[in-house]
């Protein structure tokens, strides 16, 4: 990419979350994105997935599964490290790598609900990048309404036999393993029919579709997974049968906050990129920055971004003590993803025609950001959750 990336400017209210160890990790993460990812983004977009070797490189640098316990290959550090990695991905304006989903969601399920043997089998390999993880909930016929899942797992001897399919699965194309939501029961209470199975991608009958042709996030591998009489050892059941829904609920606040963190960083990056552009670009013999409209737009954006930053940082602080309420995290996911969309739209406008050209990172941010309002629970579902707390 020929356009240089600008670093985000400091917020008006200083951040207070990080210590010097966090900052050292940030420097490693930043170098990783600048050197290993950014130069390859266009290629990732053409092939519709990152290079498999990128995962191993991230593992070598200690960037994967850092929050997992040391005995399972992680570094046993706090979730601010996850936040830093996500932020640095956002500041690099990269939407190709699905590392947070792998480390902060998939590994987290195994660590929270797995047996010692399951953790030993999967987590160390996930930390080195030898195994890429996916989480497969959504199906062609159901997304928001998880209780409508149709992929079945029927016990036969010591194995479950799994049949069905999943769609829109991040890391699906390169995954070596997926935590899959399956229907194990047929009771009237739909939520008690769901279970989580760890399925090895090498299992006979497990197949993957081609990466899906998305509007944006073109370098991120997203695909369909198919299960045709896949035999999965009973020992691969996560937690207890019928407890899938409850397990999925446990970390929802964190999963929603992850999207808010991505969007907050994305908005800060888009703003910085635009500030750099309007200071250089000239029209009518002056810089675009000098027009009152530009300065007012920038002032409005900076205000929205800094309000978001204060809320997200506070959520993060509460998440560290596991005291973040579901509705507060839902509000962060909903509002910060909308703020990102609004900011990036204004940023494209301030770039003029160049803002519509994909060689400019702002144009890519424009098409990439849209998915944030859809995945990890749509923003309508977020509003539903917030309203339920009233
Ligand atoms: C890029 C990308 C990556 C993804 N990665 C993954 C992944 O890794 N794993 C995975 O399992 N899934 C993944 N998804 C799927 C994603 O989580 C779902 O698309 C999302 O949950 C919405 O489900 P749906 O597509 O079935 O839409 P639907 O549920 O059919 O929703 C359609 C519309 O109806 C609205 N709606 C639905 N129910 C309600 C309600 N109760 N009240 C008000 N409005 C409602 C929705 O908000 C939406 O506007 C990904 C999707 C994308 C786009």
XYZ file of C-alpha atoms and ligand atoms in Angstrom:
443
model
C 0.000 0.000 0.000
C 1.456 3.363 -0.955
C -0.526 5.628 1.377
C 1.140 6.074 4.772
C -0.935 5.309 7.847
C -1.309 8.049 10.455
C -1.154 7.201 14.191
C -4.277 8.180 16.153
C -3.981 11.408 18.120
C -4.241 11.354 21.906
C -7.774 11.745 23.267
C -8.621 15.018 25.008
C -9.133 13.106 28.239
C -5.983 11.013 28.785
C -6.280 7.237 29.033
C -5.242 5.603 32.300
C -5.574 1.866 31.661
C -2.102 0.749 30.651
C 1.273 0.244 32.361
C 4.745 -0.121 30.827
C 4.345 -3.892 30.221
C 1.177 -3.192 28.277
C 2.995 -0.560 26.235
C 5.826 -3.002 25.423
C 3.232 -5.491 24.174
C 1.638 -2.693 22.146
C 4.978 -1.991 20.458
C 5.259 -5.679 19.433
C 1.667 -5.758 18.178
C 2.147 -2.529 16.255
C 5.301 -3.835 14.560
C 3.506 -7.064 13.674
C 0.663 -5.254 11.921
C 2.931 -2.703 10.235
C 5.489 -5.216 8.984
C 3.613 -8.489 8.523
C 0.045 -7.475 7.716
C -0.235 -4.018 6.115
C 2.163 -4.740 3.206
C 0.099 -7.823 2.321
C -3.469 -6.544 2.676
C -4.146 -6.321 -1.061
C -2.973 -9.891 -1.579
C -5.086 -11.117 1.333
C -8.062 -9.406 -0.268
C -7.438 -11.110 -3.596
C -7.089 -14.581 -2.078
C -9.891 -13.813 0.457
C -7.886 -14.983 3.442
C -4.607 -14.232 5.200
C -1.577 -16.466 4.658
C -1.678 -19.511 6.913
C 1.875 -18.632 8.003
C 0.643 -15.327 9.491
C -0.936 -17.320 12.308
C 2.368 -19.024 13.111
C 4.182 -15.696 13.047
C 1.645 -14.194 15.460
C 2.083 -17.247 17.695
C 5.893 -16.881 17.688
C 5.525 -13.285 18.865
C 3.217 -14.247 21.734
C 0.269 -12.407 20.207
C -2.163 -15.351 20.246
C -4.096 -16.502 23.327
C -2.028 -14.216 25.575
C -4.719 -14.213 28.275
C -4.793 -18.010 28.527
C -3.076 -19.602 31.554
C 0.641 -20.324 31.184
C 0.146 -24.069 31.721
C -1.914 -24.075 28.506
C 0.554 -22.086 26.408
C -0.682 -18.549 27.079
C 1.002 -15.776 29.057
C -1.661 -15.562 31.759
C -1.999 -11.800 31.276
C -5.065 -9.591 31.725
C -7.548 -8.711 29.012
C -6.013 -5.313 28.424
C -3.519 -7.240 26.290
C -6.384 -8.452 24.121
C -7.630 -4.907 23.915
C -4.210 -3.669 22.784
C -3.989 -6.267 20.020
C -7.451 -5.332 18.769
C -6.608 -1.622 18.891
C -3.407 -2.085 16.959
C -5.278 -4.046 14.297
C -7.728 -1.134 14.107
C -4.933 1.448 13.918
C -3.372 -0.555 11.066
C -6.806 -0.389 9.376
C -6.648 -4.141 8.904
C -9.803 -6.213 8.691
C -8.135 -9.389 7.407
C -6.909 -11.166 10.496
C -9.400 -12.927 12.771
C -7.053 -13.278 15.720
C -9.265 -11.802 18.368
C -12.046 -14.254 17.572
C -9.512 -17.105 17.817
C -7.856 -15.945 21.075
C -10.579 -14.077 22.892
C -13.663 -16.074 21.978
C -12.836 -19.617 20.817
C -9.931 -20.219 23.226
C -11.972 -18.571 25.935
C -14.798 -21.107 25.575
C -12.328 -23.962 25.895
C -10.615 -22.358 28.880
C -13.889 -21.557 30.643
C -15.754 -24.792 30.036
C -13.234 -27.394 28.854
C -11.763 -30.259 30.825
C -8.056 -30.263 31.651
C -7.536 -32.748 28.771
C -9.433 -30.555 26.278
C -7.445 -27.507 27.310
C -4.158 -29.423 27.012
C -5.129 -30.730 23.599
C -6.144 -27.413 22.014
C -4.952 -24.309 23.825
C -1.151 -24.708 23.480
C -1.539 -25.298 19.727
C -3.859 -22.309 19.441
C -1.249 -20.189 21.224
C 1.473 -21.117 18.731
C -0.789 -20.755 15.702
C -0.517 -24.459 14.879
C -4.293 -24.637 15.274
C -6.647 -21.916 13.983
C -9.994 -21.795 15.773
C -13.477 -20.780 14.648
C -16.830 -20.483 16.387
C -19.765 -21.772 14.373
C -23.202 -20.687 15.518
C -24.982 -19.096 12.548
C -26.806 -21.284 10.013
C -28.392 -20.440 6.668
C -31.818 -20.468 8.349
C -30.984 -18.825 11.665
C -28.641 -16.224 13.103
C -30.151 -13.909 15.709
C -32.448 -16.686 16.921
C -29.920 -19.277 18.058
C -32.626 -21.537 19.393
C -33.538 -22.248 15.775
C -30.246 -24.118 15.177
C -30.810 -27.254 13.090
C -27.379 -28.860 13.045
C -27.922 -32.051 15.009
C -25.579 -34.163 17.126
C -26.960 -37.616 17.909
C -25.163 -39.881 20.347
C -24.095 -43.237 18.866
C -21.854 -45.263 21.189
C -18.966 -43.049 22.262
C -19.451 -40.567 19.420
C -21.846 -37.827 18.442
C -22.875 -37.992 14.781
C -23.157 -34.432 13.480
C -25.218 -33.333 10.456
C -25.969 -29.834 9.215
C -24.229 -26.669 8.063
C -23.048 -23.292 9.310
C -22.640 -20.013 7.425
C -20.631 -16.747 7.696
C -17.950 -18.425 9.821
C -14.929 -16.204 10.477
C -11.623 -18.121 10.129
C -13.747 -20.914 8.664
C -11.630 -21.480 5.562
C -8.316 -21.814 7.420
C -9.689 -23.301 10.626
C -8.237 -26.512 12.052
C -10.930 -26.728 14.687
C -14.335 -25.218 15.343
C -16.462 -24.894 18.433
C -19.846 -25.738 16.934
C -23.318 -25.073 18.317
C -25.372 -28.252 17.863
C -28.811 -29.450 18.776
C -28.620 -32.428 21.118
C -32.131 -32.386 22.504
C -35.730 -31.982 21.425
C -37.380 -30.477 24.467
C -39.939 -27.681 24.261
C -37.557 -25.258 25.928
C -35.361 -24.600 22.879
C -32.450 -23.167 24.849
C -31.890 -26.447 26.724
C -31.464 -28.358 23.446
C -28.161 -26.735 22.539
C -24.653 -28.036 23.216
C -21.139 -27.039 22.159
C -18.839 -29.541 20.433
C -15.174 -29.116 19.592
C -14.866 -30.483 16.065
C -11.521 -31.245 14.439
C -11.547 -29.946 10.855
C -9.779 -33.137 9.714
C -12.757 -35.278 10.746
C -14.219 -37.256 7.821
C -17.435 -35.599 6.630
C -16.343 -32.079 7.722
C -15.977 -29.817 4.671
C -15.594 -26.126 3.955
C -17.076 -23.907 1.285
C -15.083 -21.332 -0.681
C -14.500 -18.016 1.127
C -17.701 -15.984 0.762
C -17.684 -12.943 -1.497
C -18.372 -10.157 0.981
C -19.048 -6.425 0.460
C -15.993 -5.560 2.563
C -13.534 -7.260 4.936
C -12.449 -9.064 1.809
C -9.175 -10.320 3.247
C -10.876 -12.015 6.173
C -11.779 -15.603 5.567
C -15.486 -16.158 6.084
C -17.087 -19.332 4.794
C -19.635 -22.092 5.104
C -18.944 -25.299 7.019
C -20.706 -28.570 6.236
C -21.143 -31.624 8.460
C -22.093 -34.885 6.810
C -22.280 -37.703 9.383
C -19.204 -36.350 11.164
C -18.292 -38.597 14.093
C -17.155 -36.515 17.055
C -15.908 -38.271 20.199
C -18.138 -37.665 23.209
C -14.987 -36.443 24.940
C -15.167 -33.350 22.680
C -18.342 -32.088 24.332
C -17.666 -28.728 25.999
C -19.255 -28.473 29.421
C -22.485 -30.395 29.798
C -25.050 -31.510 27.253
C -27.925 -29.024 26.966
C -25.887 -26.226 28.556
C -24.728 -24.666 25.249
C -27.009 -21.654 25.454
C -25.986 -20.844 29.014
C -22.299 -21.165 28.117
C -22.797 -18.854 25.127
C -24.451 -16.280 27.383
C -21.635 -16.252 29.950
C -19.159 -14.233 27.902
C -21.583 -12.177 25.843
C -20.631 -8.897 27.521
C -16.979 -9.465 26.637
C -17.774 -10.504 23.051
C -19.847 -7.370 22.510
C -17.182 -5.218 24.070
C -14.642 -6.666 21.616
C -16.660 -5.206 18.731
C -16.888 -1.851 20.519
C -13.088 -1.874 20.953
C -12.597 -2.658 17.252
C -14.974 0.147 16.234
C -13.504 2.698 18.618
C -10.003 2.024 17.287
C -11.330 2.079 13.713
C -12.935 5.496 14.245
C -9.731 6.878 15.774
C -7.712 5.555 12.834
C -10.136 6.958 10.249
C -10.033 10.332 11.971
C -6.220 10.415 12.082
C -6.014 9.426 8.433
C -8.414 12.204 7.495
C -6.679 14.824 9.609
C -3.443 14.022 7.823
C -5.174 14.236 4.435
C -6.997 17.563 4.923
C -3.825 19.221 6.203
C -2.049 18.321 2.955
C -4.787 18.575 0.320
C -5.294 22.001 -1.247
C -8.369 23.594 -2.867
C -8.880 27.247 -3.810
C -5.273 27.926 -2.834
C -5.792 26.794 0.774
C -5.635 23.509 2.633
C -8.948 21.657 2.966
C -8.308 21.855 6.731
C -8.648 25.635 6.634
C -12.321 25.597 5.568
C -14.647 26.171 8.486
C -16.821 23.249 7.411
C -13.839 20.896 7.634
C -12.791 22.144 11.053
C -16.330 21.888 12.395
C -16.748 18.376 11.000
C -13.439 17.386 12.605
C -14.504 18.966 15.895
C -17.810 17.061 15.825
C -16.034 13.804 15.043
C -13.404 14.330 17.697
C -16.129 14.930 20.258
C -18.008 11.738 19.313
C -14.779 9.732 19.258
C -13.587 10.962 22.636
C -16.984 10.349 24.252
C -16.762 6.818 22.870
C -13.228 6.388 24.153
C -14.207 7.329 27.714
C -17.128 4.848 27.678
C -15.153 2.005 26.092
C -12.216 2.414 28.479
C -14.567 2.418 31.449
C -16.302 -0.730 30.133
C -12.894 -2.326 29.725
C -11.977 -1.465 33.286
C -15.234 -3.040 34.517
C -14.646 -6.083 32.314
C -11.354 -6.677 34.129
C -13.311 -7.233 37.319
C -16.106 -9.054 35.461
C -18.578 -6.408 36.612
C -19.689 -5.167 33.176
C -23.457 -5.553 32.755
C -24.759 -7.198 29.567
C -26.813 -4.101 28.702
C -23.828 -1.777 29.185
C -21.776 -3.927 26.787
C -24.702 -4.070 24.351
C -24.899 -0.267 24.476
C -21.174 -0.044 23.724
C -21.461 -2.426 20.744
C -24.498 -0.629 19.341
C -23.440 2.982 19.861
C -19.739 2.698 19.054
C -20.375 0.733 15.839
C -22.869 3.422 14.748
C -20.392 6.142 15.677
C -17.687 4.415 13.604
C -19.992 4.256 10.588
C -20.896 7.926 10.923
C -17.277 9.017 11.374
C -15.968 6.998 8.461
C -18.718 8.357 6.198
C -17.731 11.952 7.067
C -14.068 11.035 6.566
C -14.769 9.742 3.046
C -16.536 13.027 2.281
C -13.537 15.072 3.437
C -11.285 13.009 1.149
C -13.377 13.976 -1.894
C -13.080 11.578 -4.859
C -9.988 9.935 -3.416
C -12.118 8.766 -0.508
C -13.960 6.540 -2.959
C -10.787 4.883 -4.310
C -9.866 1.585 -2.717
C -6.150 2.355 -2.694
C -6.980 4.829 0.081
C -7.368 3.150 3.494
C -10.379 5.346 4.242
C -12.315 3.805 1.338
C -11.560 0.331 2.634
C -12.644 1.362 6.131
C -15.898 2.598 4.598
C -16.804 -0.826 3.215
C -15.256 -2.828 6.043
C -16.966 -1.095 8.946
C -20.512 -1.977 7.905
C -20.387 -5.553 9.195
C -19.844 -4.390 12.775
C -23.501 -3.403 13.020
C -24.527 -6.920 11.952
C -22.279 -9.525 13.577
C -21.798 -10.428 17.251
C -25.538 -9.837 17.606
C -27.164 -7.238 15.340
C -27.639 -3.718 16.677
C -31.388 -4.374 16.817
C -30.730 -7.281 19.182
C -28.505 -4.920 21.227
C -31.404 -2.481 21.567
C -33.662 -5.362 22.555
C -31.219 -6.260 25.346
C -30.876 -2.669 26.546
C -34.650 -2.218 26.598
C -35.093 -5.420 28.614
C -33.079 -3.865 31.436
C -35.545 -0.969 31.790
C -18.472 -10.741 8.256
C -19.284 -11.646 9.138
C -18.643 -12.519 10.001
C -19.401 -13.391 10.803
N -18.735 -14.288 11.598
C -19.468 -15.226 12.280
C -18.806 -16.273 13.012
O -17.571 -16.325 13.108
N -19.570 -17.222 13.614
C -20.939 -17.196 13.552
O -21.569 -18.071 14.108
N -21.594 -16.213 12.875
C -20.889 -15.231 12.235
N -21.529 -14.240 11.532
C -22.999 -14.245 11.481
C -23.646 -13.124 12.268
O -23.434 -13.285 13.652
C -25.141 -13.107 11.878
O -25.204 -12.709 10.519
C -25.948 -12.175 12.760
O -26.054 -12.695 14.062
C -27.377 -11.966 12.199
O -28.009 -13.182 11.906
P -28.704 -13.378 10.471
O -27.700 -13.051 9.440
O -29.319 -14.724 10.438
O -29.837 -12.265 10.414
P -31.323 -12.427 10.978
O -31.294 -12.947 12.348
O -32.137 -13.127 9.953
O -31.773 -10.887 11.026
C -32.313 -10.175 9.905
C -32.788 -8.811 10.412
O -33.839 -9.008 11.384
C -33.506 -8.337 12.575
N -34.003 -9.069 13.734
C -33.865 -10.403 14.003
N -34.427 -10.699 15.189
C -34.918 -9.519 15.687
C -35.634 -9.152 16.853
N -35.914 -10.054 17.823
N -35.993 -7.862 17.030
C -35.695 -6.939 16.087
N -35.044 -7.226 14.949
C -34.653 -8.488 14.742
C -31.990 -8.284 12.583
O -31.527 -7.260 13.448
C -31.683 -8.014 11.134
O -31.813 -6.637 10.870
C -20.805 -13.341 10.760
C -21.457 -12.436 9.902
C -20.713 -11.588 9.112
C -21.432 -10.627 8.192
